PDB file of C-alpha atoms and ligand atoms in Angstrom:
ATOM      1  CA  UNK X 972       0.287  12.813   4.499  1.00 89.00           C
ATOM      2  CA  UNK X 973      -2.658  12.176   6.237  1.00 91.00           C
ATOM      3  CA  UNK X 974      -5.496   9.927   4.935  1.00 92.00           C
ATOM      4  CA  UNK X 975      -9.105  11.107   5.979  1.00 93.00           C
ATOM      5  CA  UNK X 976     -11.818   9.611   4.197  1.00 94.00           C
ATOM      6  CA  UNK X 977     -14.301   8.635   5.628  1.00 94.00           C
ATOM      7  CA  UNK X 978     -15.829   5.976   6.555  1.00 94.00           C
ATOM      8  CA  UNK X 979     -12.268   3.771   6.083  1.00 95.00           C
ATOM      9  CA  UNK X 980     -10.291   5.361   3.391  1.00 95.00           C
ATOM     10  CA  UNK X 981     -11.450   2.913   0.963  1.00 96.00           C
ATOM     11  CA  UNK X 982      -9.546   3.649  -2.632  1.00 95.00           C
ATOM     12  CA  UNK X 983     -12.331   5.200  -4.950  1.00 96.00           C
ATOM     13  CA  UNK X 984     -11.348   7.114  -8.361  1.00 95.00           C
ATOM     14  CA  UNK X 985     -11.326  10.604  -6.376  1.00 95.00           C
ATOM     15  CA  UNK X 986      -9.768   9.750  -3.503  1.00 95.00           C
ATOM     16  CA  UNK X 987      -6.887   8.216  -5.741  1.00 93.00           C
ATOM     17  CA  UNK X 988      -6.877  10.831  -8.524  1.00 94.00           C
ATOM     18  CA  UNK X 989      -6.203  13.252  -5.215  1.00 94.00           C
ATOM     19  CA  UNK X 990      -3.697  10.809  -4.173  1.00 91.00           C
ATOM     20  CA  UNK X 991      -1.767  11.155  -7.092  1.00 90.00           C
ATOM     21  CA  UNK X 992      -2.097  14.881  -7.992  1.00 92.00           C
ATOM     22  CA  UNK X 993      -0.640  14.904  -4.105  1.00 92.00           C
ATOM     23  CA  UNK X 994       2.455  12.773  -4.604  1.00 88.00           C
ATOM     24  CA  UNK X 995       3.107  14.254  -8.021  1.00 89.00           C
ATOM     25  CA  UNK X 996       3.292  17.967  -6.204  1.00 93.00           C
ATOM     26  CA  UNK X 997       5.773  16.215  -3.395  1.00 89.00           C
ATOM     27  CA  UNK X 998       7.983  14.508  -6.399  1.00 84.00           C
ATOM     28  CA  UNK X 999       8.584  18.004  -7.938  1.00 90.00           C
ATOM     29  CA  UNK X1000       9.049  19.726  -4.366  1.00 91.00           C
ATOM     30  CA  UNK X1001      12.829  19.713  -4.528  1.00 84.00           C
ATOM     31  CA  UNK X1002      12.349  20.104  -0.433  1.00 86.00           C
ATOM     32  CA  UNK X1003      10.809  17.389   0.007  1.00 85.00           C
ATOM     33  CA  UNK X1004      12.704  13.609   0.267  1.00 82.00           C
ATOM     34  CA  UNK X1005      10.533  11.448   2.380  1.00 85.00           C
ATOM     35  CA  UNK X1006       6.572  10.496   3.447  1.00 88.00           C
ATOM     36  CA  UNK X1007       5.028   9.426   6.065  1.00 90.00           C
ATOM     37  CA  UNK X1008       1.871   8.177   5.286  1.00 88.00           C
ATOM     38  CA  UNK X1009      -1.001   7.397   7.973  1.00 88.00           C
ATOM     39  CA  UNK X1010      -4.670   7.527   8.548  1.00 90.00           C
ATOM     40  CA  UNK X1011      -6.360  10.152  10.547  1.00 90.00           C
ATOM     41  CA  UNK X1012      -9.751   8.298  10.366  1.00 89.00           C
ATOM     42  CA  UNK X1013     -11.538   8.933  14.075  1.00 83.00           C
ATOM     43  CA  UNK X1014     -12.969   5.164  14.099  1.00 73.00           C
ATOM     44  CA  UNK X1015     -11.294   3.208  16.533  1.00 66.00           C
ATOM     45  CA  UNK X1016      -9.647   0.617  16.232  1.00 69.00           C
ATOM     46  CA  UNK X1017      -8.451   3.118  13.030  1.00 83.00           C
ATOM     47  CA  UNK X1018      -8.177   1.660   9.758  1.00 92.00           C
ATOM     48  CA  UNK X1019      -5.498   2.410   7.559  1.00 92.00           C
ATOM     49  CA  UNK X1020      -7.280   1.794   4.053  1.00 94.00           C
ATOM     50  CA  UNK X1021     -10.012  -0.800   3.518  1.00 95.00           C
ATOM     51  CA  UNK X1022      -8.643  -1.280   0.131  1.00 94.00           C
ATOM     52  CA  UNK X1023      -9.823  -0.374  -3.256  1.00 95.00           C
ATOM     53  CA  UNK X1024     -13.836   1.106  -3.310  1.00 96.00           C
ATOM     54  CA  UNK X1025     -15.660  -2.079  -3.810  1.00 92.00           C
ATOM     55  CA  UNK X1026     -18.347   0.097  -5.596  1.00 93.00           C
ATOM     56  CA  UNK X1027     -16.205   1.454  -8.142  1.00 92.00           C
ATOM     57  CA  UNK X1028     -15.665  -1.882  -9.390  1.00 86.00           C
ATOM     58  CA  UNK X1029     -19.551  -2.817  -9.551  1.00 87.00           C
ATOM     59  CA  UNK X1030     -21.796  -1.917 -12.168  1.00 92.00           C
ATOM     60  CA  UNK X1031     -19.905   0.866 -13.981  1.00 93.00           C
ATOM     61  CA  UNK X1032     -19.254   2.020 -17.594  1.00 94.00           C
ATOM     62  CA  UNK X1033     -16.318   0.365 -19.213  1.00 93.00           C
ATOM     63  CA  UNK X1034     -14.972   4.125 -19.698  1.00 94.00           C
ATOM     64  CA  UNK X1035     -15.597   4.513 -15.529  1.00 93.00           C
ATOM     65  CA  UNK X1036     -13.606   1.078 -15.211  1.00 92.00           C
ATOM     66  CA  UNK X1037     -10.995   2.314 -16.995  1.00 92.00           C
ATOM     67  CA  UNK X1038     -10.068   4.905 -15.482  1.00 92.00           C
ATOM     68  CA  UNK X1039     -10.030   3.411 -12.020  1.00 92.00           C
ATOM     69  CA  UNK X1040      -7.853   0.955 -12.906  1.00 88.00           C
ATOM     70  CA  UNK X1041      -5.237   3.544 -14.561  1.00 87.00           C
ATOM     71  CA  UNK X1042      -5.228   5.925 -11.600  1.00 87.00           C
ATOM     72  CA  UNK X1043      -5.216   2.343  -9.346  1.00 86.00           C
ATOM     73  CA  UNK X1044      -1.619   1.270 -10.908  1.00 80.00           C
ATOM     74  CA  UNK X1045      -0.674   5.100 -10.720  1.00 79.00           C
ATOM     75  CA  UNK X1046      -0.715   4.943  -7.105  1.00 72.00           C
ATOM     76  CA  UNK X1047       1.328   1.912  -6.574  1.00 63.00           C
ATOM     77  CA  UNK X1048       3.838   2.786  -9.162  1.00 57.00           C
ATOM     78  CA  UNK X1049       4.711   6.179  -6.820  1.00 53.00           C
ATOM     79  CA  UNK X1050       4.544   5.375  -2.701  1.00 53.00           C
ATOM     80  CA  UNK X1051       7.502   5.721  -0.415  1.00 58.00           C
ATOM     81  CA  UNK X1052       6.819   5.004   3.468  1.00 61.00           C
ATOM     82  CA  UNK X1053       3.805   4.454   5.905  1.00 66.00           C
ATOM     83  CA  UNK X1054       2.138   3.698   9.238  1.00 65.00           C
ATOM     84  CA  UNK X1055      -0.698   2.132  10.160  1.00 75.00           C
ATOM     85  CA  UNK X1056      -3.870  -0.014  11.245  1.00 82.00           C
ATOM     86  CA  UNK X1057      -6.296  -2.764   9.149  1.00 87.00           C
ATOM     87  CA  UNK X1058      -4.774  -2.522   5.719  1.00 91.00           C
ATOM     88  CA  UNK X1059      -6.356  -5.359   3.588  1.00 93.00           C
ATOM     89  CA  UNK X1060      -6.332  -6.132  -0.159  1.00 94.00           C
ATOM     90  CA  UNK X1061      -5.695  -2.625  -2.173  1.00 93.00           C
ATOM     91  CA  UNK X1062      -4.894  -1.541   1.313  1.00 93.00           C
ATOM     92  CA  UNK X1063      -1.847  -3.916   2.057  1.00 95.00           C
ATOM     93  CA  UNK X1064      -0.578  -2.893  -1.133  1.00 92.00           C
ATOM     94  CA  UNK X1065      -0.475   0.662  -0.517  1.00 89.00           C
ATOM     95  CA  UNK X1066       1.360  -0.382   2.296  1.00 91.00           C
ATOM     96  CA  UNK X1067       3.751  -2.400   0.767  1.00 91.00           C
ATOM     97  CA  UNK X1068       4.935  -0.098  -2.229  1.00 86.00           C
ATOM     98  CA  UNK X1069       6.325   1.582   0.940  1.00 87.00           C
ATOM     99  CA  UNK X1070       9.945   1.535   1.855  1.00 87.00           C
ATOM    100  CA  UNK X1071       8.773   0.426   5.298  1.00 91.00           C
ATOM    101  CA  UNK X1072       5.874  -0.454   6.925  1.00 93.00           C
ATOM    102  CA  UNK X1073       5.270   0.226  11.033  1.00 93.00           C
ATOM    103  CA  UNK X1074       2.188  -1.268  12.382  1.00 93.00           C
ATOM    104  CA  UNK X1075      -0.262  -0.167  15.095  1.00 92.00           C
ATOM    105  CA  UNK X1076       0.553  -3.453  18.175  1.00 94.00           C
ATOM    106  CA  UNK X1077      -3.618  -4.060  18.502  1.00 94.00           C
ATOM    107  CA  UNK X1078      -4.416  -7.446  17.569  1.00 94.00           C
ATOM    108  CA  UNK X1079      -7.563  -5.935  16.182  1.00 93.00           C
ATOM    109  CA  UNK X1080      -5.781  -4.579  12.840  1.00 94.00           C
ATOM    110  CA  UNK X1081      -4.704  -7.232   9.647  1.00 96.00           C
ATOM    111  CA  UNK X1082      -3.349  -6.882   6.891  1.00 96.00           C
ATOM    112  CA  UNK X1083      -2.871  -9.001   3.708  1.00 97.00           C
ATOM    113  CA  UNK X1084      -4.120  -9.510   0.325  1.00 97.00           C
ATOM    114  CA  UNK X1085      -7.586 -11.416   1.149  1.00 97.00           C
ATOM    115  CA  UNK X1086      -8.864 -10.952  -2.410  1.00 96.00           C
ATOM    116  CA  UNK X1087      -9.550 -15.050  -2.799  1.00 97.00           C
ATOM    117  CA  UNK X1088     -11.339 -14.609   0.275  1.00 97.00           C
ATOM    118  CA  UNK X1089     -13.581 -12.051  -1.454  1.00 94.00           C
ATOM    119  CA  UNK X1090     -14.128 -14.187  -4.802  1.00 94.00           C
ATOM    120  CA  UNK X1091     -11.627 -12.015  -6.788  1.00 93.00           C
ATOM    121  CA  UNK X1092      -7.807 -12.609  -7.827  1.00 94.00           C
ATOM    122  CA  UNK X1093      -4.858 -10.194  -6.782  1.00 94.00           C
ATOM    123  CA  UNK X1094      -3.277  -8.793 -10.212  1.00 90.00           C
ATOM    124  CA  UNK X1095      -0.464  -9.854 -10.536  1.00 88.00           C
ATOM    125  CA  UNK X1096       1.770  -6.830  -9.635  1.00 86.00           C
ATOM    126  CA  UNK X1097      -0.010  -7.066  -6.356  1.00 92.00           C
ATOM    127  CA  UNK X1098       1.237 -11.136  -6.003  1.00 93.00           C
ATOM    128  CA  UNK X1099       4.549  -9.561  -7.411  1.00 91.00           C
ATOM    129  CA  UNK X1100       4.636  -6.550  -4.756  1.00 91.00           C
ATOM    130  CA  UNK X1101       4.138  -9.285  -1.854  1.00 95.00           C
ATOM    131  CA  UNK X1102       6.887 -11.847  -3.136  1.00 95.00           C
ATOM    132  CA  UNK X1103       8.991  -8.727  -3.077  1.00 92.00           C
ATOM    133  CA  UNK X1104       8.678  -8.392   0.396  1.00 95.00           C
ATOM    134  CA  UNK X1105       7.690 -11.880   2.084  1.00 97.00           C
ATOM    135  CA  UNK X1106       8.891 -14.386  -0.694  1.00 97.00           C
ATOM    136  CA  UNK X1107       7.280 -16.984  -2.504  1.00 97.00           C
ATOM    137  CA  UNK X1108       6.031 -19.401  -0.154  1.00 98.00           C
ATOM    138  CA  UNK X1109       4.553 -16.931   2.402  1.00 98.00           C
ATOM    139  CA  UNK X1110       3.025 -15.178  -0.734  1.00 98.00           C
ATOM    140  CA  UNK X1111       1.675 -18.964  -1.724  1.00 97.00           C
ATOM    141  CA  UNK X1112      -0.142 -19.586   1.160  1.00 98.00           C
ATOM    142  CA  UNK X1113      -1.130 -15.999   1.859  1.00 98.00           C
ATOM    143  CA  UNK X1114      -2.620 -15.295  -1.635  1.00 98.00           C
ATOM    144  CA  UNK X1115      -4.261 -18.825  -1.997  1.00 97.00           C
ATOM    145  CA  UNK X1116      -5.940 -18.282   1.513  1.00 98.00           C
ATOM    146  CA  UNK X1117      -6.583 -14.838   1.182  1.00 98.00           C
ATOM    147  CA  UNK X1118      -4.970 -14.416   4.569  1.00 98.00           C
ATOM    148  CA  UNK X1119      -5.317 -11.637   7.140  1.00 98.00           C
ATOM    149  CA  UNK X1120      -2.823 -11.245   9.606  1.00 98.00           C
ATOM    150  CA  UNK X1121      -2.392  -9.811  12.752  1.00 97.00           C
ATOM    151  CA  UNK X1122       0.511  -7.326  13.558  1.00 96.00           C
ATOM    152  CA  UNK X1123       2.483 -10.127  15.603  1.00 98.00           C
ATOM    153  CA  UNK X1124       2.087 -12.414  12.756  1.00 98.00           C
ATOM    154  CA  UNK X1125       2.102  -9.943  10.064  1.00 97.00           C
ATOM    155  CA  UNK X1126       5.922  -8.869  11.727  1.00 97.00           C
ATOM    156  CA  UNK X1127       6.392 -12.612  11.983  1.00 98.00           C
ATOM    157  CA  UNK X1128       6.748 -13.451   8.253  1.00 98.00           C
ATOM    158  CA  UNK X1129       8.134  -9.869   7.327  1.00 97.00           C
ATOM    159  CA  UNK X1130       5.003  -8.036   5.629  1.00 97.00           C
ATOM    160  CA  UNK X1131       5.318  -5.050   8.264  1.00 95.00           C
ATOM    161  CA  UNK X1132       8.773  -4.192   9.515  1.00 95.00           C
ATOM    162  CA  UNK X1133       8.064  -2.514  12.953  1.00 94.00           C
ATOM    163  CA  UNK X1134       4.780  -2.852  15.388  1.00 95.00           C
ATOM    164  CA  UNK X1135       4.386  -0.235  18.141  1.00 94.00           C
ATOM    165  CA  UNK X1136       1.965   0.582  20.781  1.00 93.00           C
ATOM    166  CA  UNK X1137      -0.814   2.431  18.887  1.00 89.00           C
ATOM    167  CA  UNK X1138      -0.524   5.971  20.582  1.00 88.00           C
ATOM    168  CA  UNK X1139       3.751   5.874  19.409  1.00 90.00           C
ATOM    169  CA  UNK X1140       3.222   5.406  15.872  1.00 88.00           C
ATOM    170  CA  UNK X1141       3.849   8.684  14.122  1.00 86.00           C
ATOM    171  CA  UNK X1142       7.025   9.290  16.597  1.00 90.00           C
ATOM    172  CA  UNK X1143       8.551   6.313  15.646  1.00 91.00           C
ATOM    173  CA  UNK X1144       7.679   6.917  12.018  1.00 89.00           C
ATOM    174  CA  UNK X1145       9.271  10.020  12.093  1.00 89.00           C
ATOM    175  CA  UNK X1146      12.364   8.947  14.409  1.00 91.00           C
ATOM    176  CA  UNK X1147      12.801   5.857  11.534  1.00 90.00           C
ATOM    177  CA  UNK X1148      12.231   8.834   8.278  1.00 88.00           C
ATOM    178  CA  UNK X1149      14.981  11.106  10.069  1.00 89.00           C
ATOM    179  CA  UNK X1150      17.241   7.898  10.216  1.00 88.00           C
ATOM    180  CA  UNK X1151      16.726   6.684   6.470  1.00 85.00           C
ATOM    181  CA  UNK X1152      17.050  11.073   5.761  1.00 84.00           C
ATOM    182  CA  UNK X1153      20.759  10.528   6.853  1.00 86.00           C
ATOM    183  CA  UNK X1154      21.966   8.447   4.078  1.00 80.00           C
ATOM    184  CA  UNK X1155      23.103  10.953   1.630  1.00 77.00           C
ATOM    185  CA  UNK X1156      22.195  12.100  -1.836  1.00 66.00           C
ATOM    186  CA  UNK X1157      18.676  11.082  -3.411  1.00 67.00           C
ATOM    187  CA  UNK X1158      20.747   9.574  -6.464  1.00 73.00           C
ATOM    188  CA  UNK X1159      22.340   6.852  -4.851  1.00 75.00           C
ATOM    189  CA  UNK X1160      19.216   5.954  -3.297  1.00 74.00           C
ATOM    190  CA  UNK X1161      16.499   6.508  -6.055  1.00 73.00           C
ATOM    191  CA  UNK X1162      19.979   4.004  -8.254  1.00 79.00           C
ATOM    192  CA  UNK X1163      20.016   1.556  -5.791  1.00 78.00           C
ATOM    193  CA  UNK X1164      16.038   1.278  -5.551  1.00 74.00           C
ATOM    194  CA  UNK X1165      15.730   0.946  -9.274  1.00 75.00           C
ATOM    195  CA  UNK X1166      18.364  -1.730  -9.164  1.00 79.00           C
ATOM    196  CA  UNK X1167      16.483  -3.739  -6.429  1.00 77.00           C
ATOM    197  CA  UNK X1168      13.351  -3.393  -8.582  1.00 75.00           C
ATOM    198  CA  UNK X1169      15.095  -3.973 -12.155  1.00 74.00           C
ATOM    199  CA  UNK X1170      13.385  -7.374 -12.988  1.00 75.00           C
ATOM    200  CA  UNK X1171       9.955  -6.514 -11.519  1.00 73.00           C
ATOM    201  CA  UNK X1172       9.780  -3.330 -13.986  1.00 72.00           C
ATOM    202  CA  UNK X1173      10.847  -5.182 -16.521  1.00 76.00           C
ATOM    203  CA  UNK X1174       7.669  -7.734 -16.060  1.00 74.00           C
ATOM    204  CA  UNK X1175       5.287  -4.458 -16.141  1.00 71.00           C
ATOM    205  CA  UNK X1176       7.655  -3.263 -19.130  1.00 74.00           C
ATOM    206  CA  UNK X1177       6.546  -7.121 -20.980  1.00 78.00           C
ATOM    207  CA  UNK X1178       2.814  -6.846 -19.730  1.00 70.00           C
ATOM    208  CA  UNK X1179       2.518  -3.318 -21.605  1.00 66.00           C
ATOM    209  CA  UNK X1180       2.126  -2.015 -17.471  1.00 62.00           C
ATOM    210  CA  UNK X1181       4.687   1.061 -17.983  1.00 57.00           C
TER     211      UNK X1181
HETATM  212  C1  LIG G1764     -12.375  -1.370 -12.363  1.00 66.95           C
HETATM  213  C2  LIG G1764     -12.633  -2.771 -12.637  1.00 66.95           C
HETATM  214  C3  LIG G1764     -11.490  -3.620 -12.254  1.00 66.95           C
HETATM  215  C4  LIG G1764     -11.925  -5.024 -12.185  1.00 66.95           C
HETATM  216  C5  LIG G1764     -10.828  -5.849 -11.614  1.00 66.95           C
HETATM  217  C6  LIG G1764     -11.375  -6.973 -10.890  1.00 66.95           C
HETATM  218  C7  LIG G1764     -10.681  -7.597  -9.934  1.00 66.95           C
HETATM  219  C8  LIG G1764      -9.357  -7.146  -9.543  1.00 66.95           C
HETATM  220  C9  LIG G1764      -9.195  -7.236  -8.069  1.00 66.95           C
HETATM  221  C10 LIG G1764      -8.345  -6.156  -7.622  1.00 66.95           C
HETATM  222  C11 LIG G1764      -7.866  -6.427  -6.256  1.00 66.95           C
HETATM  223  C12 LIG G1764      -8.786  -5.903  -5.228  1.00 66.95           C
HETATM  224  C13 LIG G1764      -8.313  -5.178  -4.280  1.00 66.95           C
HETATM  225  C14 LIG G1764      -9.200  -4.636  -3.224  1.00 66.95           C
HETATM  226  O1  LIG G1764      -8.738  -3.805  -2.484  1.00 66.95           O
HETATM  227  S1  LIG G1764     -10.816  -5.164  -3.071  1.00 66.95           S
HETATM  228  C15 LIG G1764     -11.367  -4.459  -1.554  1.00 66.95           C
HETATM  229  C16 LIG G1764     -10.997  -5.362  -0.400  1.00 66.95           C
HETATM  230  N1  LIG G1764     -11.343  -4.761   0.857  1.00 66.95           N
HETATM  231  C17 LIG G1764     -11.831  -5.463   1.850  1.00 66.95           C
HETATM  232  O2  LIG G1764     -12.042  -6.645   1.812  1.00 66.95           O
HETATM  233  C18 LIG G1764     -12.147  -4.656   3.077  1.00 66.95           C
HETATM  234  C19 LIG G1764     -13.547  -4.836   3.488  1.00 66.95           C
HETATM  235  N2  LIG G1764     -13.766  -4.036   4.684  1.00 66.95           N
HETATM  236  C20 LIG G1764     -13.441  -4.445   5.925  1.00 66.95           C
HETATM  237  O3  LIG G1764     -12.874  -5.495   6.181  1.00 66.95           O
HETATM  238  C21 LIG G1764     -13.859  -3.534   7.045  1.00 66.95           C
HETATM  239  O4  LIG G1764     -14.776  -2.608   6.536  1.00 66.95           O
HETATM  240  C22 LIG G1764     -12.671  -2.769   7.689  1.00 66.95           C
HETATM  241  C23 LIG G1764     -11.815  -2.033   6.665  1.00 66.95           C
HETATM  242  C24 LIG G1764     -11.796  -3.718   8.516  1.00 66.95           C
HETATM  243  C25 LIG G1764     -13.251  -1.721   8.667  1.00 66.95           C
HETATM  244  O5  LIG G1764     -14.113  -2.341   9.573  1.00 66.95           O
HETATM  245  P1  LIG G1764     -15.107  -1.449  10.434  1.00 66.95           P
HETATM  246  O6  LIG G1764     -14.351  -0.320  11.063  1.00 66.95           O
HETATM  247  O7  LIG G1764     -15.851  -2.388  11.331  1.00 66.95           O
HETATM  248  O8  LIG G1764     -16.092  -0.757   9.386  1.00 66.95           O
HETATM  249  P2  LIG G1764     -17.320  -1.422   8.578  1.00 66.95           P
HETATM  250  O9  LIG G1764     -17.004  -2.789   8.126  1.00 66.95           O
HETATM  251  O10 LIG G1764     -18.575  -1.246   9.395  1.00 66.95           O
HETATM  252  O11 LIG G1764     -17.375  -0.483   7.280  1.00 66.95           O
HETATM  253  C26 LIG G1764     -17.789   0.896   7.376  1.00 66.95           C
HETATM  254  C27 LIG G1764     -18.370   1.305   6.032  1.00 66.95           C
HETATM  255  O12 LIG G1764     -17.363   1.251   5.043  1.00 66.95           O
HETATM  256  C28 LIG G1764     -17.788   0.467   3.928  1.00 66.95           C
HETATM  257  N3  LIG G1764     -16.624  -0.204   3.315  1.00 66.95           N
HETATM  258  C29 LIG G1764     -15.762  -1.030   3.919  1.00 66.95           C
HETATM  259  N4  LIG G1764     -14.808  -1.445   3.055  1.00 66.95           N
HETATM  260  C30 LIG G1764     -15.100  -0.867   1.865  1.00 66.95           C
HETATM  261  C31 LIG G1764     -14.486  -0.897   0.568  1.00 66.95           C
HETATM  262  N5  LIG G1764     -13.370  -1.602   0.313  1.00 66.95           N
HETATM  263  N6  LIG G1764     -15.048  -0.199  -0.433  1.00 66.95           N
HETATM  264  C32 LIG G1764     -16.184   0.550  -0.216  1.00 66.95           C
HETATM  265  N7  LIG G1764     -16.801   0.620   1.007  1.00 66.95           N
HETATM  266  C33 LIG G1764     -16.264  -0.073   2.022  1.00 66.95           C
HETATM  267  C34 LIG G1764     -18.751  -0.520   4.559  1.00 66.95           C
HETATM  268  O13 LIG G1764     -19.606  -1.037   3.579  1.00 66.95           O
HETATM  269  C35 LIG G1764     -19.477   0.357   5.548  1.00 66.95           C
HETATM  270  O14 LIG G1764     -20.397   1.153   4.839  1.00 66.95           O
HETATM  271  P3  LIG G1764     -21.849   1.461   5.453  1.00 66.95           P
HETATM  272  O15 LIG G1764     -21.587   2.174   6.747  1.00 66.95           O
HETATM  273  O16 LIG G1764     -22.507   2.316   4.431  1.00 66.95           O
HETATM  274  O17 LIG G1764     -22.502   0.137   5.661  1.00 66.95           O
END
């Protein structure tokens, strides 16, 4: 799937809504068992998603509000595996809902969850998402700090799991799909994801999330 909205993919209601409708379609296509995400933005250095539309979250109707928010925990609750460049904030975690994560090797790209650094607080199925993947203490200092890193330290503490010189990206995303392809049988896999994830749905179950 190939992100292209312009001017850096930033996450407004449509772009989401389209996100969703999108993934829904590829859940019920029987055919279909992996995706690559990226973004096809023509800015260099690219961007992968600046995150959620700032402007959707200023000065809206309550209704508006709403709505962004649902379609906002939609999208995390369905992703499966991407590439990319700068992926802060709602950005990161679009990346890290993914089974893994291959980053663009230009030291101009970060990624992280800056949202201190913007005056706001990461939910906290975002702080959740990131423990998931780095642990606590990277999460502690990342979070409090609202840290961006870049790929070599981004690889460093685990929040992307491959960097690769820019122009390789999609071939080694699709070389590493075909390889996690061979394992047989979605059940085992979709089981054994649940499984991993049992305690962190049960949170959303007690926050009313699900
Ligand atoms: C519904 C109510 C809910 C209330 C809940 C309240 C709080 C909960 C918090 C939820 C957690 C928040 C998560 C988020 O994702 S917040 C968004 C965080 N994003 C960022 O901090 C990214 C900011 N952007 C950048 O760092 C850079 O733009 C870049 C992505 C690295 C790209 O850099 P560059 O290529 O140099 O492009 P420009 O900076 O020049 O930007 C180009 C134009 O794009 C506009 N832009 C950038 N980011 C966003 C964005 N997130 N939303 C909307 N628009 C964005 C930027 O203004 C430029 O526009 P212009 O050309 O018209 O000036």
């Amino acid at each position: 799937m190939h992100m292209q909205s312009p001017p850096v993919n930033s996450l407004s209601l449509d772009f989401l809504t389209e996100l969703c409708i999108s993934l829904e379609k590829l859940e019920m296509d029987k055919g279909c068992r992996g995706l690559i995400i990226t973004s096809v933005l023509s800015n260099q250095p690219k961007v992968f998603s600046a995150g959620l539309d700032i402007l959707e979250m200023y000065g809206k109707s309550p209704e508006h509000c709403g709505e962004f928010w649902k379609v906002v925990q939609e999208m995390w609750l369905k992703f499966y595996g991407s590439n990319m460049g700068s992926s802060p904030a709602g950005g990161c975690l679009l990346s890290l809902t993914c089974d893994y994560r291959i980053m663009a090797d230009n030291p101009r790209y970060t990624i992280g969850l800056n949202e201190t650094q913007l005056g706001i607080v990461a939910p906290f199925w975002f702080k959740e998402t990131m423990v998931n993947t780095v642990g606590h203490r990277n999460t502690e200092v990342a979070l409090q700090l609202g840290l961006l890193y870049k790929p070599a330290e981004a690889l460093k503490i685990g929040l992307v799991d491959q960097l690769v010189p820019e122009d390789q990206v999609f071939t080694v995303a699709s070389q590493t799909m075909t390889k996690w392809l061979t394992i047989p049988g979605n059940v085992s896999v979709i089981t054994t994801k649940s499984t991993l994830n049992l305690l962190f749905s049960f949170q959303l179950w007690c926050f009313n999330l699900v």
